[in-house]
């Protein structure tokens, strides 16, 4: 799949029936609002992983979320020499297993694939660390996607 295919799929919108037949990557491509995320997943070499059996829970930043990062950040992360940093950021958005919104509780933590935990806050809507969940429970054939409005960064190690 190329970035061109992502752009051509931009007119497709989520449908619960159709999304559940597609894996996480194909669902994100079809949505058309995750072009940066899909490009990053490709650059990090994570496409096969996120098309695997799973299940996975992905907190997926929108294109607008990536655009809100400081200028040049995304372009810098997409460079081959920054693949390890990009992979760490992307895997910080993935939790093993299928976690639906009904499974969440206030102040719970979840271990990410990256290793560091994320914290769920339910006091003012649903928040994952500092990001708000804007669309929850998009089921896929190998997990679930929750759309978030900002990119969350793992703690400095």
XYZ file of N, CA, C and O in Angstrom:
628
model
N 0.850 -1.188 0.000
C 0.000 0.000 0.000
C 0.884 1.236 0.000
O 1.827 1.330 0.745
N 0.528 2.154 -0.810
C 1.334 3.364 -0.903
C 0.570 4.537 -0.334
O -0.622 4.460 -0.084
N 1.281 5.637 -0.154
C 0.633 6.855 0.320
C -0.414 7.294 -0.703
O -1.463 7.822 -0.361
N -0.145 7.014 -1.995
C -1.115 7.341 -3.042
C -2.425 6.594 -2.808
O -3.499 7.156 -2.934
N -2.326 5.318 -2.443
C -3.535 4.542 -2.163
C -4.285 5.130 -0.978
O -5.515 5.141 -0.959
N -3.531 5.609 -0.007
C -4.151 6.248 1.155
C -4.930 7.481 0.703
O -6.069 7.698 1.091
N -4.305 8.290 -0.141
C -4.957 9.512 -0.608
C -6.209 9.183 -1.415
O -7.234 9.850 -1.287
N -6.147 8.157 -2.231
C -7.301 7.795 -3.059
C -8.443 7.254 -2.208
O -9.598 7.346 -2.587
N -8.124 6.705 -1.032
C -9.153 6.146 -0.159
C -9.773 7.195 0.756
O -10.610 6.890 1.582
N -9.383 8.449 0.597
C -9.782 9.500 1.530
C -11.284 9.745 1.585
O -11.774 10.308 2.544
N -12.018 9.321 0.591
C -13.452 9.602 0.596
C -14.256 8.562 1.364
O -15.429 8.769 1.629
N -13.645 7.464 1.738
C -14.361 6.417 2.457
C -14.555 6.828 3.909
O -13.664 7.371 4.530
N -15.712 6.578 4.463
C -15.917 6.873 5.884
C -16.159 5.578 6.640
O -16.488 4.555 6.055
N -15.980 5.644 7.952
C -16.143 4.448 8.770
C -17.566 3.916 8.718
O -18.531 4.648 8.747
N -17.658 2.604 8.674
C -18.924 1.909 8.789
C -18.646 0.688 9.646
O -17.747 -0.080 9.333
N -19.384 0.505 10.702
C -19.103 -0.587 11.629
C -19.085 -1.939 10.917
O -18.238 -2.774 11.174
N -20.006 -2.146 10.008
C -20.068 -3.434 9.312
C -18.836 -3.639 8.436
O -18.237 -4.705 8.430
N -18.454 -2.620 7.699
C -17.307 -2.766 6.804
C -15.997 -2.766 7.577
O -15.086 -3.494 7.233
N -15.895 -1.944 8.604
C -14.639 -1.835 9.343
C -14.273 -3.155 10.005
O -13.114 -3.511 10.069
N -15.267 -3.904 10.490
C -14.972 -5.128 11.214
C -14.404 -6.208 10.299
O -13.810 -7.157 10.774
N -14.554 -6.075 8.987
C -13.996 -7.044 8.050
C -12.551 -6.711 7.723
O -11.848 -7.511 7.135
N -12.103 -5.521 8.070
C -10.755 -5.071 7.738
C -9.889 -5.047 8.986
O -10.376 -4.829 10.081
N -8.577 -5.236 8.784
C -7.659 -5.147 9.915
C -7.425 -3.675 10.267
O -7.957 -2.772 9.617
N -6.634 -3.452 11.280
C -6.393 -2.092 11.778
C -5.821 -1.178 10.692
O -6.288 -0.064 10.506
N -4.825 -1.663 9.968
C -4.184 -0.827 8.944
C -5.158 -0.504 7.820
O -5.301 0.655 7.417
N -5.865 -1.517 7.309
C -6.801 -1.277 6.206
C -7.949 -0.365 6.633
O -8.422 0.452 5.849
N -8.376 -0.486 7.876
C -9.426 0.390 8.394
C -8.929 1.835 8.439
O -9.635 2.759 8.033
N -7.703 2.030 8.908
C -7.121 3.380 8.971
C -6.951 3.966 7.573
O -7.243 5.141 7.340
N -6.499 3.144 6.625
C -6.328 3.611 5.243
C -7.678 4.039 4.673
O -7.809 5.111 4.080
N -8.689 3.214 4.881
C -10.019 3.495 4.330
C -10.651 4.750 4.905
O -11.416 5.423 4.231
N -10.325 5.065 6.147
C -10.935 6.221 6.806
C -10.529 7.528 6.147
O -11.306 8.478 6.096
N -9.293 7.606 5.665
C -8.818 8.811 4.992
C -8.363 9.925 5.909
O -7.850 10.925 5.441
N -8.509 9.770 7.216
C -8.091 10.840 8.136
C -6.856 10.446 8.937
O -6.520 11.086 9.928
N -6.183 9.378 8.482
C -4.991 8.875 9.179
C -3.814 8.702 8.219
O -3.005 7.805 8.380
N -3.721 9.568 7.210
C -2.652 9.434 6.221
C -1.280 9.526 6.866
O -0.369 8.763 6.526
N -1.096 10.439 7.810
C 0.204 10.594 8.472
C 0.508 9.367 9.318
O 1.624 8.844 9.286
N -0.484 8.878 10.056
C -0.295 7.684 10.879
C 0.079 6.494 10.000
O 1.017 5.755 10.323
N -0.615 6.304 8.902
C -0.328 5.179 8.013
C 1.077 5.312 7.428
O 1.839 4.342 7.384
N 1.457 6.519 7.017
C 2.807 6.738 6.489
C 3.857 6.431 7.557
O 4.902 5.832 7.267
N 3.571 6.816 8.797
C 4.497 6.558 9.897
C 4.605 5.066 10.188
O 5.702 4.537 10.406
N 3.472 4.375 10.183
C 3.466 2.923 10.405
C 4.283 2.226 9.311
O 5.055 1.307 9.577
N 4.138 2.708 8.077
C 4.920 2.140 6.971
C 6.406 2.423 7.169
O 7.244 1.528 7.030
N 6.752 3.662 7.517
C 8.162 4.043 7.699
C 8.810 3.263 8.843
O 10.001 2.958 8.799
N 8.023 2.919 9.851
C 8.552 2.185 11.007
C 8.573 0.676 10.775
O 9.063 -0.079 11.613
N 7.995 0.233 9.664
C 7.963 -1.197 9.378
C 6.978 -1.961 10.241
O 7.174 -3.144 10.529
N 5.903 -1.305 10.645
C 4.927 -1.936 11.549
C 3.648 -2.406 10.861
O 2.729 -2.884 11.518
N 3.580 -2.289 9.534
C 2.349 -2.668 8.830
C 2.010 -4.136 9.075
O 0.883 -4.463 9.457
N 2.980 -5.024 8.874
C 2.704 -6.458 9.067
C 2.253 -6.756 10.484
O 1.337 -7.549 10.694
N 2.894 -6.122 11.455
C 2.523 -6.345 12.855
C 1.067 -5.962 13.089
O 0.302 -6.726 13.674
N 0.679 -4.763 12.619
C -0.691 -4.287 12.858
C -1.710 -4.937 11.939
O -2.909 -4.696 12.082
N -1.253 -5.768 11.000
C -2.160 -6.571 10.196
C -2.184 -8.004 10.717
O -2.889 -8.841 10.188
N -1.405 -8.271 11.775
C -1.318 -9.606 12.357
C -2.560 -9.954 13.159
O -3.543 -9.205 13.207
N -2.511 -11.107 13.811
C -3.669 -11.633 14.527
C -4.164 -10.738 15.646
O -5.350 -10.646 15.897
N -3.239 -10.096 16.356
C -3.663 -9.272 17.479
C -4.234 -10.134 18.586
O -3.788 -11.252 18.772
N -5.241 -9.648 19.285
C -5.881 -8.353 19.040
C -5.058 -7.187 19.596
O -4.266 -7.364 20.516
N -5.264 -6.025 18.994
C -4.599 -4.806 19.401
C -5.633 -3.723 19.656
O -6.668 -3.691 19.006
N -5.306 -2.825 20.569
C -6.077 -1.605 20.763
C -5.161 -0.470 20.353
O -4.062 -0.333 20.896
N -5.599 0.310 19.365
C -4.774 1.404 18.853
C -5.447 2.732 19.181
O -6.622 2.936 18.862
N -4.701 3.607 19.831
C -5.141 4.983 20.062
C -4.556 5.773 18.899
O -3.364 6.068 18.879
N -5.390 6.047 17.898
C -4.936 6.559 16.613
C -5.061 8.075 16.500
O -6.170 8.602 16.430
N -3.923 8.775 16.451
C -3.976 10.232 16.245
C -4.405 10.552 14.809
O -3.966 9.894 13.871
N -5.225 11.553 14.667
C -5.662 12.000 13.340
C -4.536 12.764 12.644
O -3.531 13.116 13.262
N -4.742 13.039 11.356
C -3.771 13.865 10.628
C -3.613 15.223 11.306
O -2.509 15.762 11.383
N -4.720 15.773 11.820
C -4.664 17.066 12.508
C -3.807 16.980 13.764
O -3.108 17.925 14.123
N -3.858 15.836 14.448
C -3.038 15.645 15.654
C -1.553 15.685 15.300
O -0.755 16.321 15.990
N -1.188 15.012 14.215
C 0.221 15.045 13.790
C 0.610 16.442 13.330
O 1.720 16.907 13.595
N -0.308 17.125 12.647
C -0.026 18.477 12.145
C 0.214 19.460 13.291
O 0.894 20.473 13.118
N -0.337 19.169 14.477
C -0.184 20.060 15.627
C 1.186 19.934 16.298
O 1.535 20.762 17.140
N 1.958 18.924 15.921
C 3.312 18.794 16.479
C 4.167 19.944 15.964
O 3.857 20.533 14.927
N 5.254 20.261 16.654
C 6.123 21.354 16.174
C 6.547 21.115 14.716
O 6.750 19.970 14.302
N 6.655 22.205 13.974
C 6.994 22.123 12.554
C 8.258 21.291 12.325
O 9.248 21.439 13.030
N 8.185 20.387 11.370
C 9.328 19.550 11.019
C 9.423 18.253 11.804
O 10.212 17.371 11.444
N 8.630 18.095 12.855
C 8.718 16.898 13.704
C 8.394 15.636 12.917
O 9.159 14.666 12.948
N 7.259 15.635 12.225
C 6.840 14.433 11.491
C 7.867 14.092 10.411
O 8.302 12.940 10.296
N 8.285 15.097 9.647
C 9.254 14.855 8.581
C 10.552 14.272 9.147
O 11.146 13.360 8.573
N 10.972 14.786 10.291
C 12.181 14.296 10.938
C 12.012 12.845 11.395
O 12.905 12.018 11.216
N 10.861 12.536 11.988
C 10.612 11.176 12.469
C 10.532 10.166 11.333
O 10.838 8.986 11.521
N 10.109 10.600 10.144
C 9.954 9.683 9.018
C 11.286 9.333 8.348
O 11.342 8.446 7.512
N 12.358 10.009 8.739
C 13.676 9.711 8.169
C 14.147 8.343 8.671
O 13.945 8.004 9.843
N 14.780 7.562 7.782
C 15.241 6.213 8.170
C 16.109 6.195 9.432
O 15.999 5.271 10.241
N 16.930 7.209 9.631
C 17.822 7.206 10.800
C 17.067 7.419 12.119
O 17.622 7.213 13.196
N 15.795 7.815 12.046
C 14.988 8.023 13.251
C 13.935 6.935 13.450
O 12.986 7.102 14.215
N 14.118 5.813 12.768
C 13.133 4.730 12.817
C 12.885 4.222 14.240
O 11.746 3.945 14.609
N 13.932 4.100 15.050
C 13.752 3.599 16.426
C 12.877 4.541 17.248
O 11.999 4.096 17.992
N 13.105 5.850 17.116
C 12.298 6.836 17.847
C 10.847 6.804 17.355
O 9.907 6.838 18.157
N 10.670 6.716 16.036
C 9.323 6.647 15.463
C 8.596 5.396 15.953
O 7.435 5.462 16.359
N 9.294 4.281 15.949
C 8.698 3.024 16.410
C 8.277 3.131 17.870
O 7.189 2.681 18.247
N 9.112 3.751 18.707
C 8.776 3.917 20.126
C 7.509 4.754 20.291
O 6.631 4.420 21.088
N 7.406 5.825 19.523
C 6.215 6.684 19.617
C 4.972 5.925 19.150
O 3.937 5.942 19.820
N 5.079 5.241 18.021
C 3.917 4.525 17.496
C 3.476 3.391 18.414
O 2.285 3.223 18.666
N 4.430 2.615 18.929
C 4.049 1.487 19.787
C 3.543 1.955 21.147
O 2.891 1.184 21.854
N 3.796 3.219 21.498
C 3.228 3.798 22.717
C 1.719 4.039 22.547
O 0.997 4.216 23.519
N 1.237 4.020 21.318
C -0.185 4.200 21.016
C -0.937 2.871 20.916
O -2.116 2.855 20.585
N -0.241 1.753 21.190
C -0.837 0.424 21.021
C -0.805 -0.337 22.339
O 0.229 -0.419 22.999
N -1.956 -0.901 22.703
C -2.076 -1.732 23.893
C -2.436 -3.144 23.410
O -3.322 -3.300 22.569
N -1.739 -4.160 23.933
C -2.098 -5.526 23.555
C -3.513 -5.857 24.028
O -3.926 -5.420 25.095
N -4.245 -6.611 23.229
C -5.603 -6.999 23.580
C -6.616 -6.046 22.984
O -6.270 -5.028 22.388
N -7.874 -6.395 23.119
C -8.964 -5.568 22.595
C -9.649 -4.894 23.773
O -10.344 -5.540 24.558
N -9.431 -3.583 23.905
C -9.976 -2.819 25.026
C -11.051 -1.874 24.483
O -10.742 -0.898 23.805
N -12.292 -2.191 24.770
C -13.408 -1.363 24.338
C -13.633 -0.256 25.374
O -13.177 -0.356 26.512
N -14.357 0.779 24.988
C -14.589 1.892 25.910
C -15.293 1.428 27.183
O -15.061 1.977 28.249
N -16.119 0.404 27.081
C -16.831 -0.099 28.261
C -15.889 -0.818 29.233
O -16.264 -1.077 30.367
N -14.654 -1.124 28.781
C -13.674 -1.784 29.642
C -12.849 -0.791 30.455
O -12.061 -1.185 31.313
N -13.019 0.497 30.170
C -12.193 1.516 30.807
C -12.735 1.916 32.171
O -13.933 1.923 32.388
N -11.812 2.264 33.054
C -12.204 2.821 34.344
C -11.298 4.015 34.638
O -10.180 4.094 34.136
N -11.802 4.938 35.445
C -11.072 6.170 35.729
C -9.745 5.865 36.411
O -9.676 5.038 37.323
N -8.702 6.538 35.953
C -7.353 6.446 36.504
C -6.699 5.079 36.323
O -5.704 4.771 36.979
N -7.238 4.267 35.425
C -6.592 2.987 35.150
C -5.340 3.229 34.303
O -5.228 4.255 33.630
N -4.402 2.307 34.385
C -3.228 2.370 33.527
C -3.214 1.106 32.675
O -3.782 0.075 33.057
N -2.578 1.213 31.523
C -2.448 0.063 30.628
C -1.038 0.051 30.075
O -0.500 1.089 29.692
N -0.440 -1.128 30.049
C 0.901 -1.270 29.486
C 0.790 -1.201 27.963
O -0.088 -1.818 27.365
N 1.671 -0.433 27.353
C 1.675 -0.322 25.897
C 2.676 -1.317 25.308
O 3.512 -1.873 26.027
N 2.601 -1.522 24.008
C 3.571 -2.367 23.326
C 4.977 -1.776 23.476
O 5.959 -2.497 23.583
N 5.075 -0.463 23.559
C 6.360 0.222 23.734
C 6.977 -0.120 25.092
O 8.181 -0.142 25.236
N 6.131 -0.367 26.100
C 6.622 -0.729 27.425
C 6.166 0.198 28.530
O 5.908 -0.231 29.639
N 6.079 1.496 28.240
C 5.632 2.453 29.256
C 4.104 2.440 29.320
O 3.438 2.229 28.308
N 3.536 2.669 30.505
C 2.083 2.661 30.628
C 1.444 3.982 30.186
O 2.082 5.029 30.197
N 0.188 3.882 29.798
C -0.645 5.066 29.560
C -1.676 5.109 30.678
O -1.961 4.094 31.304
N -2.225 6.304 30.927
C -3.234 6.473 31.968
C -4.535 6.937 31.337
O -4.539 7.831 30.487
N -5.620 6.322 31.751
C -6.956 6.677 31.265
C -7.627 7.554 32.317
O -7.646 7.213 33.499
N -8.177 8.685 31.877
C -8.881 9.597 32.777
C -10.297 9.789 32.240
O -10.474 10.113 31.063
N -11.283 9.564 33.071
C -12.680 9.675 32.650
C -13.385 10.885 33.248
O -14.605 11.006 33.146
N -12.641 11.800 33.888
C -13.263 12.934 34.571
C -13.912 13.940 33.620
O -14.966 14.487 33.917
N -13.298 14.203 32.485
C -13.836 15.152 31.500
C -13.807 14.507 30.125
O -12.953 14.808 29.305
N -14.735 13.593 29.892
C -14.673 12.796 28.678
C -13.614 11.724 28.890
O -13.141 11.513 30.000
N -13.236 11.045 27.816
C -12.212 10.013 27.933
C -10.886 10.587 27.441
O -10.799 11.099 26.327
N -9.885 10.514 28.323
C -8.552 11.012 27.958
C -7.539 9.885 28.122
O -7.632 9.085 29.055
N -6.592 9.850 27.194
C -5.460 8.932 27.255
C -4.245 9.828 27.432
O -3.899 10.573 26.514
N -3.668 9.807 28.625
C -2.625 10.778 28.987
C -3.205 12.177 28.737
O -4.161 12.557 29.389
N -2.661 12.922 27.773
C -3.146 14.284 27.514
C -4.084 14.370 26.313
O -4.581 15.448 26.005
N -4.309 13.258 25.623
C -5.150 13.261 24.416
C -6.592 12.901 24.752
O -6.850 12.062 25.613
N -7.521 13.539 24.055
C -8.937 13.196 24.208
C -9.341 12.192 23.148
O -8.944 12.305 21.980
N -10.149 11.220 23.557
C -10.712 10.267 22.594
C -11.882 10.963 21.911
O -12.815 11.411 22.573
N -11.821 11.085 20.591
C -12.876 11.772 19.845
C -13.849 10.793 19.189
O -14.997 11.139 18.940
N -13.390 9.578 18.915
C -14.257 8.503 18.417
C -13.751 7.213 19.029
O -12.563 6.918 18.950
N -14.659 6.456 19.647
C -14.259 5.229 20.323
C -14.849 4.001 19.641
O -15.823 4.097 18.887
N -14.242 2.867 19.924
C -14.794 1.560 19.578
C -15.006 1.319 18.083
O -16.044 0.802 17.668
N -14.023 1.652 17.262
C -14.089 1.296 15.842
C -13.503 -0.109 15.745
O -12.293 -0.304 15.828
N -14.386 -1.085 15.621
C -13.940 -2.476 15.630
C -13.330 -2.860 14.291
O -13.798 -2.454 13.231
N -12.263 -3.657 14.368
C -11.590 -4.180 13.185
C -11.504 -5.697 13.331
O -11.845 -6.242 14.385
N -11.002 -6.361 12.304
C -10.904 -7.822 12.367
C -9.864 -8.284 13.384
O -9.911 -9.425 13.831
N -8.931 -7.402 13.765
C -7.875 -7.809 14.709
C -7.727 -6.844 15.886
O -6.654 -6.699 16.446
N -8.828 -6.179 16.250
C -8.766 -5.302 17.412
C -9.738 -4.148 17.330
O -10.806 -4.260 16.735
N -9.325 -3.026 17.909
C -10.197 -1.854 17.982
C -9.340 -0.593 17.871
O -8.191 -0.569 18.312
N -9.929 0.431 17.259
C -9.276 1.732 17.144
C -10.085 2.746 17.938
O -11.316 2.779 17.843
N -9.382 3.560 18.723
C -9.979 4.716 19.382
C -9.245 5.927 18.803
O -8.014 6.004 18.885
N -9.977 6.851 18.224
C -9.374 8.020 17.595
C -9.082 9.066 18.664
O -9.952 9.393 19.476
N -7.836 9.600 18.658
C -7.456 10.622 19.628
C -7.037 11.904 18.908
O -6.653 11.875 17.741
N -7.127 13.023 19.646
C -6.916 14.333 19.030
C -5.491 14.870 19.166
O -5.218 15.992 18.757
N -4.585 14.106 19.757
C -3.187 14.537 19.810
C -2.281 13.308 19.884
O -2.723 12.228 20.242
N -1.034 13.523 19.529
C -0.032 12.457 19.579
C 0.469 12.383 21.015
O 0.802 13.405 21.614
N 0.485 11.181 21.577
C 1.017 11.011 22.934
C 2.456 10.504 22.824
O 2.772 9.689 21.966
N 3.320 11.046 23.667
C 4.732 10.686 23.595
C 5.137 9.880 24.817
O 4.742 10.203 25.946
N 5.912 8.815 24.596
C 6.354 8.015 25.741
C 7.281 8.828 26.632
O 7.941 9.763 26.163
N 7.340 8.492 27.918
C 8.243 9.207 28.819
C 9.683 9.011 28.362
O 10.023 7.970 27.805
N 10.513 10.011 28.608
C 11.936 9.897 28.256
C 12.553 8.781 29.097
O 12.316 8.687 30.285
N 13.332 7.944 28.436
C 13.929 6.825 29.188
C 15.320 7.163 29.671
O 15.947 8.076 29.258
